[in-house]
XYZ file of C-alpha atoms in Angstrom:
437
model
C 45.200 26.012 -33.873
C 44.090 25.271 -36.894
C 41.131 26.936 -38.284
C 38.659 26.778 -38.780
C 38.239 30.118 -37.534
C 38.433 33.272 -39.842
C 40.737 35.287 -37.605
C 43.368 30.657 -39.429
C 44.013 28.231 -39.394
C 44.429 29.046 -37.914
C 44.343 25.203 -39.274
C 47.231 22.288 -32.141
C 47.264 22.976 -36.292
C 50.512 19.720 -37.444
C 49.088 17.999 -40.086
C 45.439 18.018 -41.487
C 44.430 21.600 -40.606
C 41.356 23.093 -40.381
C 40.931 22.970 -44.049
C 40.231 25.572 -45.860
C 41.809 28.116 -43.795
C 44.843 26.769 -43.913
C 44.795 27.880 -47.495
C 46.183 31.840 -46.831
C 45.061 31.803 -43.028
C 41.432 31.457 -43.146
C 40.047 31.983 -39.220
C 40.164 29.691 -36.374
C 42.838 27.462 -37.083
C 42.541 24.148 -35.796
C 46.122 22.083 -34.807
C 46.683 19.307 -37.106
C 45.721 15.837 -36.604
C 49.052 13.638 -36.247
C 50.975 14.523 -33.979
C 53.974 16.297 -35.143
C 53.681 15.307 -38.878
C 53.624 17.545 -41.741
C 50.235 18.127 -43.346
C 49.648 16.107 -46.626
C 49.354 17.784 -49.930
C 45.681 18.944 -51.274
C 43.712 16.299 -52.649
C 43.798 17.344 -56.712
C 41.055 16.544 -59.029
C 42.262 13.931 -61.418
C 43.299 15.988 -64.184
C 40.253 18.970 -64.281
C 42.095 21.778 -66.738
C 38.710 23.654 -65.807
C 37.187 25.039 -62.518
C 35.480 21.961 -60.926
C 31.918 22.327 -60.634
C 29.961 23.403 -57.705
C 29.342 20.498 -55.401
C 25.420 19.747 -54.879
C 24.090 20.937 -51.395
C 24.239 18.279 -49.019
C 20.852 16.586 -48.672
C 18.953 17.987 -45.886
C 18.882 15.855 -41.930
C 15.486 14.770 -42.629
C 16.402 12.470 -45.718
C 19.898 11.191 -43.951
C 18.934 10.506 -40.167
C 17.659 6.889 -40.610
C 21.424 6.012 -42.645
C 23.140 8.742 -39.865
C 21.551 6.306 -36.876
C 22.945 3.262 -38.501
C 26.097 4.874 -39.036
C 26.579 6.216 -35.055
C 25.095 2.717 -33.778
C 28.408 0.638 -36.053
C 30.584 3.533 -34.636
C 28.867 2.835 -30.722
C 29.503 -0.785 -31.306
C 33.386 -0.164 -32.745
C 33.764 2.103 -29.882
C 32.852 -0.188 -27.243
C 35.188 -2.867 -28.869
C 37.774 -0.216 -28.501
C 37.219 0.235 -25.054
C 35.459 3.234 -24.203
C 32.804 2.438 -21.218
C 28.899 2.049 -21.546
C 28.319 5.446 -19.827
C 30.695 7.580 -22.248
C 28.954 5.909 -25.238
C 25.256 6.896 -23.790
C 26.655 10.112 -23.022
C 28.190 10.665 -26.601
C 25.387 9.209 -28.769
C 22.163 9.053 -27.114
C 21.233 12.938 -28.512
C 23.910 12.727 -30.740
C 22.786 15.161 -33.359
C 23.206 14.957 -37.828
C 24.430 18.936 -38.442
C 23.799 19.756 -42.332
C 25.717 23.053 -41.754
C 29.231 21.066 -40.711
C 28.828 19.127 -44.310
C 28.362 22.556 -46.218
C 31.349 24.140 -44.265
C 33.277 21.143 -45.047
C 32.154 21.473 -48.826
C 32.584 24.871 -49.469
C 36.127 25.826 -50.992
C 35.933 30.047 -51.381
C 36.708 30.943 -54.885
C 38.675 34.258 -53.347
C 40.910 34.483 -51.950
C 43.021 37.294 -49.373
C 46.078 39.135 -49.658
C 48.638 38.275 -46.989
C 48.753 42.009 -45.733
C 44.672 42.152 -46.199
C 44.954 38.705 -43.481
C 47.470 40.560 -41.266
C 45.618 43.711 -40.912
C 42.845 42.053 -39.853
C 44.374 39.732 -37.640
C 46.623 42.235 -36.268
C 44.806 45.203 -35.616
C 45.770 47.581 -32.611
C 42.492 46.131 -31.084
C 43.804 42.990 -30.869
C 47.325 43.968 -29.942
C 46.099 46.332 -26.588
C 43.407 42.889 -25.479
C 46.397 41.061 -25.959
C 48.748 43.253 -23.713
C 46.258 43.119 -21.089
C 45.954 39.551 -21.319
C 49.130 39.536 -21.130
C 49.528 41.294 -17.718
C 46.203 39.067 -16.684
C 47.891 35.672 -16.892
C 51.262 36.750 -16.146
C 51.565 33.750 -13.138
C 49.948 31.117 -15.936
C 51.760 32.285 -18.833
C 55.201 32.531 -17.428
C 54.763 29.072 -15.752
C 54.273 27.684 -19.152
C 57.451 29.494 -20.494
C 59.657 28.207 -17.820
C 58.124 24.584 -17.967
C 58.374 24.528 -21.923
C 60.491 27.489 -23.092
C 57.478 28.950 -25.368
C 57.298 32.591 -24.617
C 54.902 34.148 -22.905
C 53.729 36.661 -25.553
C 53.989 33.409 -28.275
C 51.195 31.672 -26.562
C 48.932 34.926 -25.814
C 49.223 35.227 -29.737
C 48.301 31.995 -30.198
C 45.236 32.017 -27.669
C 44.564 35.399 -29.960
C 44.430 34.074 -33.266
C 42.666 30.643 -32.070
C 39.869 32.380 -30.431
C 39.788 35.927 -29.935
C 41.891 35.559 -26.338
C 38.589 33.429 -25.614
C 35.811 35.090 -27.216
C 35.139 32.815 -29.822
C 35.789 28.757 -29.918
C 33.147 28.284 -31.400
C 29.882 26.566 -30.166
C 29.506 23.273 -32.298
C 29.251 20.143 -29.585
C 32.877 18.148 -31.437
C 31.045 14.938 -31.039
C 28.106 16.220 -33.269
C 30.637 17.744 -35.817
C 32.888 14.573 -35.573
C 29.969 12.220 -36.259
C 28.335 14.145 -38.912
C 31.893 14.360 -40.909
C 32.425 10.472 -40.329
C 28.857 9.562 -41.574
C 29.599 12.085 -44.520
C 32.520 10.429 -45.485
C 34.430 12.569 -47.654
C 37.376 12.627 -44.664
C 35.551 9.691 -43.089
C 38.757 8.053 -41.819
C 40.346 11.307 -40.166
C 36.564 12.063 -38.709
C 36.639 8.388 -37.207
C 40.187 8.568 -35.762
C 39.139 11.826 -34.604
C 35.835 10.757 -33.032
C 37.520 8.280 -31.403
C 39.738 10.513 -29.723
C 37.310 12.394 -28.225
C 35.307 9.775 -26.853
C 38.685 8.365 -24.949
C 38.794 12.504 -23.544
C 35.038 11.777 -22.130
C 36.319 8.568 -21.174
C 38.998 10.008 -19.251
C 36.952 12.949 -17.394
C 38.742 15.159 -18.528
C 35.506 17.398 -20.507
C 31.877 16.584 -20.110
C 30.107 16.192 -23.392
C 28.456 19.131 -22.924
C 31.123 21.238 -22.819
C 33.297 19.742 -25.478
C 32.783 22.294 -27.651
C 34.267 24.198 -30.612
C 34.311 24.746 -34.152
C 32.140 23.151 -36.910
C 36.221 21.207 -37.850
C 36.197 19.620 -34.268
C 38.780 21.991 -32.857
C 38.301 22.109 -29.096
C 38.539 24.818 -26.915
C 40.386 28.148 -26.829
C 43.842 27.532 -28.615
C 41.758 25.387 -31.107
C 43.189 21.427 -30.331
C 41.800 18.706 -32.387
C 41.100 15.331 -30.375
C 43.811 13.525 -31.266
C 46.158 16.803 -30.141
C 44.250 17.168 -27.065
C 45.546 13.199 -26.393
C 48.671 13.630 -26.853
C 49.603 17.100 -25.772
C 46.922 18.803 -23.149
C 48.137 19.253 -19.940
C 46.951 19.665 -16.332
C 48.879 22.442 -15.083
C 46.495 23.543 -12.511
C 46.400 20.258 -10.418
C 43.163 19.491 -10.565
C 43.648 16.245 -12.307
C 41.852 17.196 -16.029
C 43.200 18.506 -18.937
C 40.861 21.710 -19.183
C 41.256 23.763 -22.596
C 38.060 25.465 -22.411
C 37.739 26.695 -18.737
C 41.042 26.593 -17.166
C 43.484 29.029 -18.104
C 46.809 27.254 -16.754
C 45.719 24.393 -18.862
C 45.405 26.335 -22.045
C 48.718 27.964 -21.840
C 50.715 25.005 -21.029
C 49.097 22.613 -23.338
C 49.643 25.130 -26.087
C 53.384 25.644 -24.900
C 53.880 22.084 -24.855
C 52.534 21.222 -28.435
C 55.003 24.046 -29.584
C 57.952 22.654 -27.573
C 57.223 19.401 -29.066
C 57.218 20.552 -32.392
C 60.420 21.836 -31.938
C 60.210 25.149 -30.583
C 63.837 26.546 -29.245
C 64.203 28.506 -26.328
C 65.590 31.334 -26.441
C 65.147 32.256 -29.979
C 62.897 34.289 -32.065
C 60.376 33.309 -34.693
C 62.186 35.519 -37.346
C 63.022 39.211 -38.072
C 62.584 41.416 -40.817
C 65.335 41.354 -43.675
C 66.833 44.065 -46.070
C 67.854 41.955 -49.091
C 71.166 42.298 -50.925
C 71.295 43.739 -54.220
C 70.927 41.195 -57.304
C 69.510 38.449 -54.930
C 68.438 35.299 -56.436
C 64.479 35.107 -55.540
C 64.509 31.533 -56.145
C 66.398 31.152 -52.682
C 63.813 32.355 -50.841
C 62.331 28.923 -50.672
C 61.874 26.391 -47.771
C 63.851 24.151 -49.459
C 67.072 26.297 -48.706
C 67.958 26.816 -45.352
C 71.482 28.214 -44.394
C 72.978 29.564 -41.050
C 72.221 33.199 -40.293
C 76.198 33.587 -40.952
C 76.024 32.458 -44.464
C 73.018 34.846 -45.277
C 74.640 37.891 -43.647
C 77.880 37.092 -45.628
C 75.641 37.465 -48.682
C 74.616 40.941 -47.518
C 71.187 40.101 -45.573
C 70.432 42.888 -42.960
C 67.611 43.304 -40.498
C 65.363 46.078 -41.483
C 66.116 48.323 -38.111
C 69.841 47.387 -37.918
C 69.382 45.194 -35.110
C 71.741 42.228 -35.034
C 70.193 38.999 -36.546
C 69.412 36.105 -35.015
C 71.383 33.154 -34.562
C 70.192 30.303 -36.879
C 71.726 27.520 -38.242
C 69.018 26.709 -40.943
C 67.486 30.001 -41.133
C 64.944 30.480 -44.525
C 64.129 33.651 -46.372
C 60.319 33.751 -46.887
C 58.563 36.554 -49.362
C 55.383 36.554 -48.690
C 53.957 38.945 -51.595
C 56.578 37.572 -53.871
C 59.948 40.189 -54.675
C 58.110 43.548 -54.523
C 57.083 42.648 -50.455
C 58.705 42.622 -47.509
C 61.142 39.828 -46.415
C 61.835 38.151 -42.919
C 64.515 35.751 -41.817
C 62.793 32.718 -40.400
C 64.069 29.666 -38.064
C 63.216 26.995 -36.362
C 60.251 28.727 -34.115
C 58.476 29.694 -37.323
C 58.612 26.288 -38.284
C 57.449 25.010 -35.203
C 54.269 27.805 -35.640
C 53.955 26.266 -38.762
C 53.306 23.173 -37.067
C 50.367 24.387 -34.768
C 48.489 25.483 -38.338
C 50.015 25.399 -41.939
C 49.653 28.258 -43.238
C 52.537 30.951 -43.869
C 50.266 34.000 -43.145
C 48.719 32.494 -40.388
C 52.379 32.237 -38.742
C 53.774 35.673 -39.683
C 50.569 36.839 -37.714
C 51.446 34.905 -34.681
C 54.893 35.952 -35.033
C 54.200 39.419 -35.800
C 51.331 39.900 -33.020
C 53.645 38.520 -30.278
C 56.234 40.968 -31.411
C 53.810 43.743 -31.075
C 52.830 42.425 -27.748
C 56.393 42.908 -26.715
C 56.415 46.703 -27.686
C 58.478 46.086 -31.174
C 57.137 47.015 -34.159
C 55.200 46.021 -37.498
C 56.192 45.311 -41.045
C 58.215 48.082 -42.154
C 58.746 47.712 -45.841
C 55.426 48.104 -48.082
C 53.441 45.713 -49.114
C 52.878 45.949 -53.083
C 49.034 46.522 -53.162
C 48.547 47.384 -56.490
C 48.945 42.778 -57.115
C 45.805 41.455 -57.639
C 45.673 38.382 -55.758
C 44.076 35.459 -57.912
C 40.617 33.771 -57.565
C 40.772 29.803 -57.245
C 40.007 29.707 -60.993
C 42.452 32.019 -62.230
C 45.215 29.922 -60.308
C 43.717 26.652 -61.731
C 44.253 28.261 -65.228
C 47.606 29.605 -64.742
C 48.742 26.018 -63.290
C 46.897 24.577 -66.676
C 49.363 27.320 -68.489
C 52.695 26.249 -67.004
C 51.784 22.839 -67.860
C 51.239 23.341 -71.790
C 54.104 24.974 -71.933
C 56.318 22.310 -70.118
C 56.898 23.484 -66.482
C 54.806 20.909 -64.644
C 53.268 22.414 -61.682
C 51.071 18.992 -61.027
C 47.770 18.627 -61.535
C 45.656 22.096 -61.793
C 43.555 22.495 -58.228
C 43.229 25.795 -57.714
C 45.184 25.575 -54.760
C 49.087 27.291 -54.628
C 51.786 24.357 -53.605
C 54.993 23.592 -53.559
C 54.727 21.960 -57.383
C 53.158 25.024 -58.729
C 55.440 27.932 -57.302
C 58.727 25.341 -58.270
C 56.718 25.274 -62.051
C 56.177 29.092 -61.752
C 59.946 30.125 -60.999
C 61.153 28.099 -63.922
C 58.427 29.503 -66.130
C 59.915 33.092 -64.222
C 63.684 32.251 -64.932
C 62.768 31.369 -68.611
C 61.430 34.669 -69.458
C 63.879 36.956 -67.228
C 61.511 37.638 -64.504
C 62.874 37.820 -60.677
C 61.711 33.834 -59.433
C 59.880 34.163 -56.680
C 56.889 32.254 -57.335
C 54.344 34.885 -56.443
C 51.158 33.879 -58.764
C 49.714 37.353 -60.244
C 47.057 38.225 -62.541
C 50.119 39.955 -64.786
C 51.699 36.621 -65.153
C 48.309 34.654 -65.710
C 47.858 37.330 -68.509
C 51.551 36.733 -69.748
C 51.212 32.875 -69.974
C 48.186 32.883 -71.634
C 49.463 34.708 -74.408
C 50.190 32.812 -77.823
């Protein structure tokens, strides 16, 4: 949940996600940090109208391990006020280790960016798909236990465990108290890294993990569907009976934790993520926005159809999402989606869950094209073009470099005012066309 892993999110993914993944699905997603809340809004520079410049590399451990011990013994001694018993704290901090690398993974904000079909083709690759119907088959008994306990399907949470970490492969190897405690001394997210911290010493506390194997990415998401610590508290479950909450080694565990995060984010049984749409002629692209949300009745009366003739599903606040803008494909998402949405932020990072579990299932891939030929735009073009929409009056918010809702509402007005379909898709065409005199 939550990446940080690049297949994500990833990115259990609600709020703060696993940073910069979370922009157009980075890699291992990590779940967000409070529980069930949406993530905030992208810090912006205070009014930059250029690129910011590159952040110095983080002084090296040598020069910040005296002010790191300092910082870990006030933590130790907040800790114990808090609670957490002598032999966790000696546990967590005696080797407790200052990793440089975390800080410059935390810094570093990619000036590229992906496609949304580039992301799916790598995350959904037939590789993936034939691992993931063995898996499948594998941890039929754990899988289907979690579906009947928590009405998450079972080929939903194999996607999951598939986009988190590889179906296990890869959850990374950075010891979370390390990674927490380097972040928190850092302090650029030093509350979250504190809250977080915190967290996982109460999952030591508990017995759940031992330190040593409280591992996962350089973000602290744990284990293999990616849970940050304050996730793991309030959703893991033992489903095995053993009396811990085991994400990393037991599979039970993993599957029904996952299943319950999802159910409590408001998964519905019964129904699917989405489907693929055929649009009606003369459709107004500005309604494909999450802002409008309709039963599936209402969009079929408008002439929606599924893109195999299938029957659509049954949603009473069902949203049309474009992700390559007008010239792409479209899908008819509900509630599920939303609830995906919830594990890790990002809108590619949940078509590729949805779309993986599909092909799990036997059903098929996209089916309309993707428009290729769109170059997608570097983190400086998109700071210019929201610097653009601004001069000329359709306030997008501050320019960040980073696509919101502010900038595509800004965009589709700027879109509407010029006769272009609105669909809020940034290009390099209309960069080009905005910056004209």
């Amino acid at each position: 949940m939550h990446q940080v892993h690049c297949p994500l999110p990833r990115f259990p993914r609600l709020a703060l996600m696993a940073l910069a993944l979370a922009l157009l699905g980075g890699c291992a997603s990590a779940p967000a940090t409070a529980p069930l809340q949406p993530s905030p809004p992208t810090a912006s520079p205070a009014a930059a109208t250029t690129p910011p410049a590159p952040m110095p590399a983080p002084p090296g451990e040598a020069e910040l391990q005296p002010g790191f011990a300092q910082w870990v013994a006030d933590f130790r001694a907040s800790a114990r006020a808090r609670g957490i018993s002598e032999a966790t704290l000696r546990s967590a901090f005696d080797n407790v280790q200052y990793l440089p690398r975390v800080i410059e993974l935390d810094r570093a904000q990619p000036e590229l960016t992906r496609t949304v079909w580039d992301y799916l083709e790598n995350a959904v690759t037939p590789q993936r798909v034939a691992a993931g119907q063995d898996k499948l088959l594998q941890l039929r008994i754990e899988t289907e236990a979690a579906a009947s306990r928590y009405g998450v399907p079972p080929g939903i949470l194999v996607a999951i465990w598939g986009m988190e970490s590889n179906y296990g492969s890869n959850y990374g190897n950075t010891p979370t108290v390390d990674a927490l405690a380097t972040l928190g001394f850092e302090g650029r997210r030093g509350d979250w890294a504190r809250a977080e911290l915190l967290a996982a010493l109460k999952i030591l506390d508990s017995g759940d993990i031992a330190r040593e194997r409280m591992i996962g990415s350089w973000a602290g998401a744990m284990g293999q569907t990616q849970f940050l610590p304050s996730n793991f508290l309030a959703y893991a479950v033992d489903a095995d009976g053993d009396s811990r909450r085991d994400i990393w080694g037991s599979m039970a565990d993993v599957m029904a934790s996952t299943a319950n995060f999802l159910s409590r984010a408001g998964w519905q049984a019964g129904k699917p993520w989405g489907v693929e749409v055929r649009l009606p002629p003369g459709f107004d692209f500005g309604r494909a926005d999450t802002a409008v949300r309709q039963s599936t009745a209402q969009w079929a009366a408008e002439g929606l159809r599924a893109v195999e003739g299938q029957q659509l599903p049954e949603f009473d606040d069902g949203t049309i999402l474009l992700p390559a803008g007008a010239r792409g494909p479209a899908f008819l998402v509900g509630p599920n989606f939303r609830a995906i949405l919830r594990y890790n932020n990002s809108t590619s990072y949940a078509l590729a869950v949805g779309l993986l579990a599909q092909r799990l299932g036997g059903g098929s891939g996209v089916q309309a094209s993707w428009p290729r030929d769109l170059v997608v735009l570097t983190r400086s073009q998109l700071l210019e073009l929201q610097t653009a929409l601004n001069q000329r009056g359709f306030a997008s918010g501050t320019p960040d470099g980073v696509m919101g809702p502010a900038t595509r509402d800004g965009l589709r007005r700027y879109q509407r005012s010029v006769g272009l379909p609105a669909d809020g898709y940034p290009s390099v065409e209309l960069l080009q066309r905005l910056q004209q005199p």
